[in-house]
Amino acid sequence: MLKKLLSVFWLSLLFIPAAAEETDLERGLAIATEQKNRDRGWGDSESNMLMVLRTAQGRESVRRMRTLALEVEGDGDKSLTIFDEPLDVRGSAFLTHSHPTVEDDQWLYLPSVRRTRRIASRNKSGPFMASEFAYEDMTSFELEKFRFRYLGDEKCGELTCFVLEQIPVDTFSGYSKIIAWIDQEHYRVQRAEYFDRKDALLKTLTVEDYRLYLDQYWRPHKLTMHNQQTGKSTDLILESINFRTGRTAADFDVAALERAR
Amino acid sequence: MAPAWTDKFIRYPTIVLAFCLLLVMVLSAGLGKLYFRGDYRIFFSEDNPQLLAFEQMQYEFNKSDNMLIGIAPRDRKIFTPERLELIRRYTEAAWQTPYSTRVDSITNYQHTEAVADDLLVADLVPAEQPLTAVEIARIQAVALNEPLLRNRLIAADGAVAAINITLQLPEQNQHQEVLDVWQAVTAISAQLQQEFPDVDFYHTGIIAMNYAFASEAEQDVKKLVPLMFLAILLVLGWLLRSVWASLATFVVIITSLLSTLGIAGWLGIFMSTATVNVPTILMTLAVADSVHIIASMQFALAKGYQKSAAVSYSLQRNLMPVLITSVTTAIGFLTLNFSEVPILRDLGNLTAIGVMLACLYSLVLLPILLLWLPMRPVTDARQHTVIQHLATWVIGRQQLLRWSFSGLVLLCLGLLTLNQINDEPNEYFAPATEFRQANDFMEQHLSGFTLIDFALDSGQPSGVNEPQFLSAVAAFSNWLLQQPEVMHVNTLTDIMKRLNKNMHQDDPAFYRLPESREEAAQYLLMYEMSLPFGLDLNHQLNIDKSATKLTATLYNLGSKELTNLESRAYQFIEQHYPQYQLAAASAGLMFAHIGERNMASMLKTLPLALILISVILIFSLGSLKLGLISLIPNLVPAIVGFGVWGLMIGEINLALSVVAGMSLGIIVDDTVHFLAKYKHARSEGLATERAVSYAFHSVGRALCITTLVLVCGFGVLIFSGFRLNSDMGLLTAMIILIALIVDLLFLPACLLHLDKDKDKSHVEETA
């Protein structure tokens, strides 16, 4: 299907140059902008998450964490993740101030040594907590991070989806491109394919169990990232989420790390 | 009985020819299905215990197929701006290698530095600006002091660096995948070589080895098969004194070859380092049948027979010997079925099939060709007088021959013990091959190719965080480093120590293991959070963190030393940390064990083959006594051959362990021909000496010819890029040559003694 789609896409490039090209880019950006706009204004949230890591042979390991998130207008969102399981790492906390165009700020607090360390790294392409999700998959969706291109429409399950190509602007991204299927009704990502820097398919993401919060915000309760090259996979399960719990920027400063329990 | 149906064949040549043509066509249609396989796993059966351990290790931890590129500036200086830039660019380009998941070098090593409360994680060699002398000095200091890099990706003297590409092959079409990787990587090297002419590039690693196995096998086909054709052409033309007879033989060889390889295709047997020998060996063996038939025909023509009568005479004389020798040869090759190595089994089965097909074509197709082609009688007075002299000499010196050969056999029995089993994949390649040179260079200047993975299991989830367990791992890795065979150990405890130091403002006093379970777990969490793209802890920790893997890089060792180190490691853990489980596995270990396992199974089947062949001989010769005497010429060549080998080389690899069985089937042929003629003469009432003399006359020339062809055939294998094949060729050629000498000197001497006439005066009369 994708192949067919791509061949149609390449053919269209041949016959209708510049103008059509321009509209595909514009349309891509328009879809992404709508997607972003529909998700504005949620304020802050608290969620309980379960992460299931799976080897190619199906052996599993489970991690539990709580995540506090704060929407920041005009900058990237802030998030604080507190680890509950495995027990040996309970109380460890990870703070991220994400930024659309410059490096994210990251701090890690380790309770056993009672120390906080800022981790200065360009390592956004690295795995998040040994999972198949990378940091860049976990941080907030910002328009400035990608160049978009509309590739066409396609059925995705019951729904009809826009197929959107996202090319990371940052050269430190681990991806050459991401192809996302976004449903036309609510602009929610239904699935995505991640291509590595040699343009080979690296991972596929499937997103399930969307639920509506505050009558406006859709949140998926299950994300599955499957590494096509190693056969490993990770399930990210949202067990519960509460919005507008009254968190402020003060709950996301470095000092808050050590208070977090 | 024989003439009845062989004559029928001669009477309806077109039908027989059509049948042969059809058979060849149907069988050779399978040729299209033939393919090459070069991965090292073809040496191991699915239930091989070392392979199972290796696979278990790969289930628990990441699979580690790799390509290692050695970068060696001729002036031995890595730490200059240009060379670091070269490595950085190579590293960058290598990410484009198909199926690559990770590229590691000193330039993209994630160096962690503690500055105040910040942990700075960055590439050791940054891309942006040209490097100053101060920065280069800092990079050098970090690289040469980092256990993860030193002696792994950078030589301790800074003369050679390496880039490691980790790969995940989908294993759909392994041969093509390996080829893709090899071509992509060597293209990068070739391009950078142009820009940096004073730097040499070396390619090694598992993928390079798999590529070398496949490409050297193809080389063998391209190089050896034409050489073989040429050798046979020359030898045949010279010995048979007839272009047409050589041509007829060639037709038999080609049809046998096409049919056999076609059957291989139909059966799904692939071409490998072992099965590429099938064409060469088969050509050699097919020649022998034809030579006997043609020689007899020429003999009959010389006697004044008509052509068809001469063919008929030849078939009558040769039907049984050709059939029996083919069956015994096939039995010899079928003993390879008891080998531990699947590709050696394929070699045995294919050759056995081919030998029987060659027998069929020699008895059915060849006579027709001989009828149609112009043939002339060949008599060679000179050869006859040589053989006559030899016979007389043997009869005259029989006493001396018996004693000296008996002494030689005893001596060689002693020399047998000098042979040691040794299997190293590196040593399978001739020193001139690219893979071997790359490996030898890298071992000498940076890091060995051989490694062992050790998995230490704590027995409980998250058990690796236990301080006691970590100290056991550290003690074990220290012990490994103290072993003379070990170059480098990659261990989690080095990472733990470094993290502890990082967490305490890079204070060297904290370069030690964490003190509590929580501390260890949280350092690991921090480490996990800072890992770059394509890297996770899974190559050192299993998923529930109950076990950790240590990788010991070794000097290129013999298999004895390797298994010895393995058992010492087990002993160490058994003795000091009996509460933990140790498992060892690696490709090198698999090879180290296969030689011995293979030898053990081959030694068990050898007596079986010997008994089987002797029984066939007893029945076909119709004499228990002669059957038992045949044991002498059948056993002595292998004893002498392996004895001489022990004296000269003394190393037995898995290909050599099958030589005894394989050569047995071939050398039996000489015995059969000689004893059959001897028996024939005896049954016509000739005395022992006369019968020996008759046997010399009637088969002496043919035996010399076939032996010469066989020695040439197996001798050609000496030019193989594989020591497996060249050693096998050399030893088999030696044994076949010894067999001829034994058949012409020792066997008659023994017959003269053991099959002596009761009537003494009769003996003296003829002598």
PDB file of C-alpha atoms in Angstrom, chain A residues 53-55 57 59-61 63 83 86-90 92-94 106-113 115-123 125-130 132 135-136 172 174-175 196-199 202 229-230 232, chain B residues 56 58-60 62 92 95-101 110 114 116-122 128 168 462 465 502-505 516-519 521-523 525-526 528-536 538 542-546:
ATOM      1  CA  LEU A  53       9.963  -4.084  27.763  1.00  0.00           C
ATOM      2  CA  ARG A  54       9.998  -7.199  25.616  1.00  0.00           C
ATOM      3  CA  THR A  55      12.875  -9.083  23.975  1.00  0.00           C
ATOM      4  CA  GLN A  57      11.949 -13.954  22.305  1.00  0.00           C
ATOM      5  CA  ARG A  59      10.744 -12.192  27.734  1.00  0.00           C
ATOM      6  CA  GLU A  60       9.351  -9.224  29.615  1.00  0.00           C
ATOM      7  CA  SER A  61      10.400  -6.716  32.196  1.00  0.00           C
ATOM      8  CA  ARG A  63       8.746  -0.594  34.918  1.00  0.00           C
ATOM      9  CA  PHE A  83      10.213   6.043  39.048  1.00  0.00           C
ATOM     10  CA  PRO A  86      11.821  -1.613  39.966  1.00  0.00           C
ATOM     11  CA  LEU A  87      12.117  -0.961  43.680  1.00  0.00           C
ATOM     12  CA  ASP A  88      15.864  -0.357  43.507  1.00  0.00           C
ATOM     13  CA  VAL A  89      15.284   2.853  41.572  1.00  0.00           C
ATOM     14  CA  ARG A  90      12.192   4.053  43.463  1.00  0.00           C
ATOM     15  CA  SER A  92      14.646   8.499  41.185  1.00  0.00           C
ATOM     16  CA  ALA A  93      13.286  11.429  39.225  1.00  0.00           C
ATOM     17  CA  PHE A  94      13.902  12.783  35.777  1.00  0.00           C
ATOM     18  CA  GLN A 106      17.506  17.360  31.561  1.00  0.00           C
ATOM     19  CA  TRP A 107      18.199  16.625  35.224  1.00  0.00           C
ATOM     20  CA  LEU A 108      18.326  13.337  37.030  1.00  0.00           C
ATOM     21  CA  TYR A 109      17.971  12.938  40.782  1.00  0.00           C
ATOM     22  CA  LEU A 110      19.289   9.781  42.415  1.00  0.00           C
ATOM     23  CA  PRO A 111      17.975   9.310  45.988  1.00  0.00           C
ATOM     24  CA  SER A 112      20.620   6.765  47.014  1.00  0.00           C
ATOM     25  CA  VAL A 113      23.352   9.393  46.782  1.00  0.00           C
ATOM     26  CA  ARG A 115      22.409  14.100  44.203  1.00  0.00           C
ATOM     27  CA  THR A 116      20.961  15.862  41.208  1.00  0.00           C
ATOM     28  CA  ARG A 117      22.914  15.956  37.995  1.00  0.00           C
ATOM     29  CA  ARG A 118      22.121  17.991  34.936  1.00  0.00           C
ATOM     30  CA  ILE A 119      22.724  15.774  31.956  1.00  0.00           C
ATOM     31  CA  ALA A 120      24.032  17.861  29.099  1.00  0.00           C
ATOM     32  CA  SER A 121      23.759  15.724  26.041  1.00  0.00           C
ATOM     33  CA  ARG A 122      22.776  15.803  22.419  1.00  0.00           C
ATOM     34  CA  ASN A 123      21.563  12.356  23.004  1.00  0.00           C
ATOM     35  CA  SER A 125      18.143   9.801  19.702  1.00  0.00           C
ATOM     36  CA  GLY A 126      19.134   7.487  22.555  1.00  0.00           C
ATOM     37  CA  PRO A 127      16.658   5.050  24.123  1.00  0.00           C
ATOM     38  CA  PHE A 128      14.396   6.279  26.906  1.00  0.00           C
ATOM     39  CA  MET A 129      14.900   4.055  29.955  1.00  0.00           C
ATOM     40  CA  ALA A 130      16.182   1.116  27.893  1.00  0.00           C
ATOM     41  CA  GLU A 132      12.322   1.126  22.227  1.00  0.00           C
ATOM     42  CA  TYR A 135      13.828  10.614  24.045  1.00  0.00           C
ATOM     43  CA  GLU A 136      12.737  12.408  20.928  1.00  0.00           C
ATOM     44  CA  PHE A 172      21.160  14.943  15.824  1.00  0.00           C
ATOM     45  CA  GLY A 174      18.140   9.414  14.963  1.00  0.00           C
ATOM     46  CA  TYR A 175      15.667   9.483  12.094  1.00  0.00           C
ATOM     47  CA  ASP A 196      16.834   5.360  10.532  1.00  0.00           C
ATOM     48  CA  ARG A 197      19.598   7.498   9.099  1.00  0.00           C
ATOM     49  CA  LYS A 198      20.278   5.039   6.294  1.00  0.00           C
ATOM     50  CA  ASP A 199      16.577   5.295   5.441  1.00  0.00           C
ATOM     51  CA  LEU A 202      13.600   1.067  12.131  1.00  0.00           C
ATOM     52  CA  GLN A 229      15.535  -4.516  13.115  1.00  0.00           C
ATOM     53  CA  THR A 230      16.051  -6.197  16.485  1.00  0.00           C
ATOM     54  CA  LYS A 232      12.340  -6.009  20.480  1.00  0.00           C
TER      55      LYS A 232
ATOM     56  CA  GLN B  56      21.022 -19.194  24.397  1.00  0.00           C
ATOM     57  CA  GLN B  58      22.163 -14.539  22.004  1.00  0.00           C
ATOM     58  CA  TYR B  59      18.607 -14.894  23.314  1.00  0.00           C
ATOM     59  CA  GLU B  60      19.597 -13.471  26.683  1.00  0.00           C
ATOM     60  CA  ASN B  62      22.013  -8.938  22.067  1.00  0.00           C
ATOM     61  CA  GLU B  92      29.726   8.747  10.116  1.00  0.00           C
ATOM     62  CA  TRP B  95      26.074   4.300   9.681  1.00  0.00           C
ATOM     63  CA  GLN B  96      24.912   3.899   6.081  1.00  0.00           C
ATOM     64  CA  THR B  97      26.008   0.224   6.030  1.00  0.00           C
ATOM     65  CA  PRO B  98      22.983  -1.976   5.297  1.00  0.00           C
ATOM     66  CA  TYR B  99      21.578  -3.750   8.384  1.00  0.00           C
ATOM     67  CA  SER B 100      23.849  -1.758  10.716  1.00  0.00           C
ATOM     68  CA  THR B 101      22.364  -0.863  14.080  1.00  0.00           C
ATOM     69  CA  GLN B 110      30.165   8.935  24.596  1.00  0.00           C
ATOM     70  CA  ALA B 114      31.473  15.854  35.609  1.00  0.00           C
ATOM     71  CA  ALA B 116      30.228  21.009  38.979  1.00  0.00           C
ATOM     72  CA  ASP B 117      26.694  19.590  39.105  1.00  0.00           C
ATOM     73  CA  ASP B 118      26.558  18.915  35.386  1.00  0.00           C
ATOM     74  CA  LEU B 119      27.265  15.675  33.649  1.00  0.00           C
ATOM     75  CA  LEU B 120      28.500  16.445  30.174  1.00  0.00           C
ATOM     76  CA  VAL B 121      27.970  13.602  27.752  1.00  0.00           C
ATOM     77  CA  ALA B 122      29.385  14.142  24.284  1.00  0.00           C
ATOM     78  CA  GLU B 128      32.582  21.120  14.533  1.00  0.00           C
ATOM     79  CA  GLN B 168      21.402  -7.236  12.606  1.00  0.00           C
ATOM     80  CA  SER B 462      17.786  -7.324  39.511  1.00  0.00           C
ATOM     81  CA  ASN B 465      22.707  -4.715  41.552  1.00  0.00           C
ATOM     82  CA  ASN B 502      31.256  10.757  37.547  1.00  0.00           C
ATOM     83  CA  MET B 503      28.662  11.082  40.274  1.00  0.00           C
ATOM     84  CA  HIS B 504      31.328  12.367  42.649  1.00  0.00           C
ATOM     85  CA  GLN B 505      32.785  15.202  40.557  1.00  0.00           C
ATOM     86  CA  SER B 516      24.492  -0.563  47.999  1.00  0.00           C
ATOM     87  CA  ARG B 517      21.974  -2.257  45.806  1.00  0.00           C
ATOM     88  CA  GLU B 518      20.025   0.984  45.283  1.00  0.00           C
ATOM     89  CA  GLU B 519      23.125   2.915  44.393  1.00  0.00           C
ATOM     90  CA  ALA B 521      20.562   0.279  40.318  1.00  0.00           C
ATOM     91  CA  GLN B 522      20.358   4.055  40.157  1.00  0.00           C
ATOM     92  CA  TYR B 523      23.749   4.391  38.481  1.00  0.00           C
ATOM     93  CA  LEU B 525      19.404   3.961  35.447  1.00  0.00           C
ATOM     94  CA  MET B 526      21.555   7.028  34.877  1.00  0.00           C
ATOM     95  CA  GLU B 528      20.678   3.817  30.569  1.00  0.00           C
ATOM     96  CA  MET B 529      19.421   7.374  30.288  1.00  0.00           C
ATOM     97  CA  SER B 530      22.672   8.498  28.681  1.00  0.00           C
ATOM     98  CA  LEU B 531      23.132   5.741  26.137  1.00  0.00           C
ATOM     99  CA  PRO B 532      23.299   6.832  22.501  1.00  0.00           C
ATOM    100  CA  PHE B 533      21.258   5.678  19.528  1.00  0.00           C
ATOM    101  CA  GLY B 534      21.537   1.988  18.756  1.00  0.00           C
ATOM    102  CA  LEU B 535      23.026   1.082  22.090  1.00  0.00           C
ATOM    103  CA  ASP B 536      21.273  -0.403  25.071  1.00  0.00           C
ATOM    104  CA  ASN B 538      21.051  -5.508  26.700  1.00  0.00           C
ATOM    105  CA  ASN B 542      19.646  -9.568  30.342  1.00  0.00           C
ATOM    106  CA  ILE B 543      16.188  -8.080  30.462  1.00  0.00           C
ATOM    107  CA  ASP B 544      15.347  -8.749  34.117  1.00  0.00           C
ATOM    108  CA  LYS B 545      18.910  -7.847  35.147  1.00  0.00           C
ATOM    109  CA  SER B 546      19.532 -11.229  36.710  1.00  0.00           C
TER     110      SER B 546
END
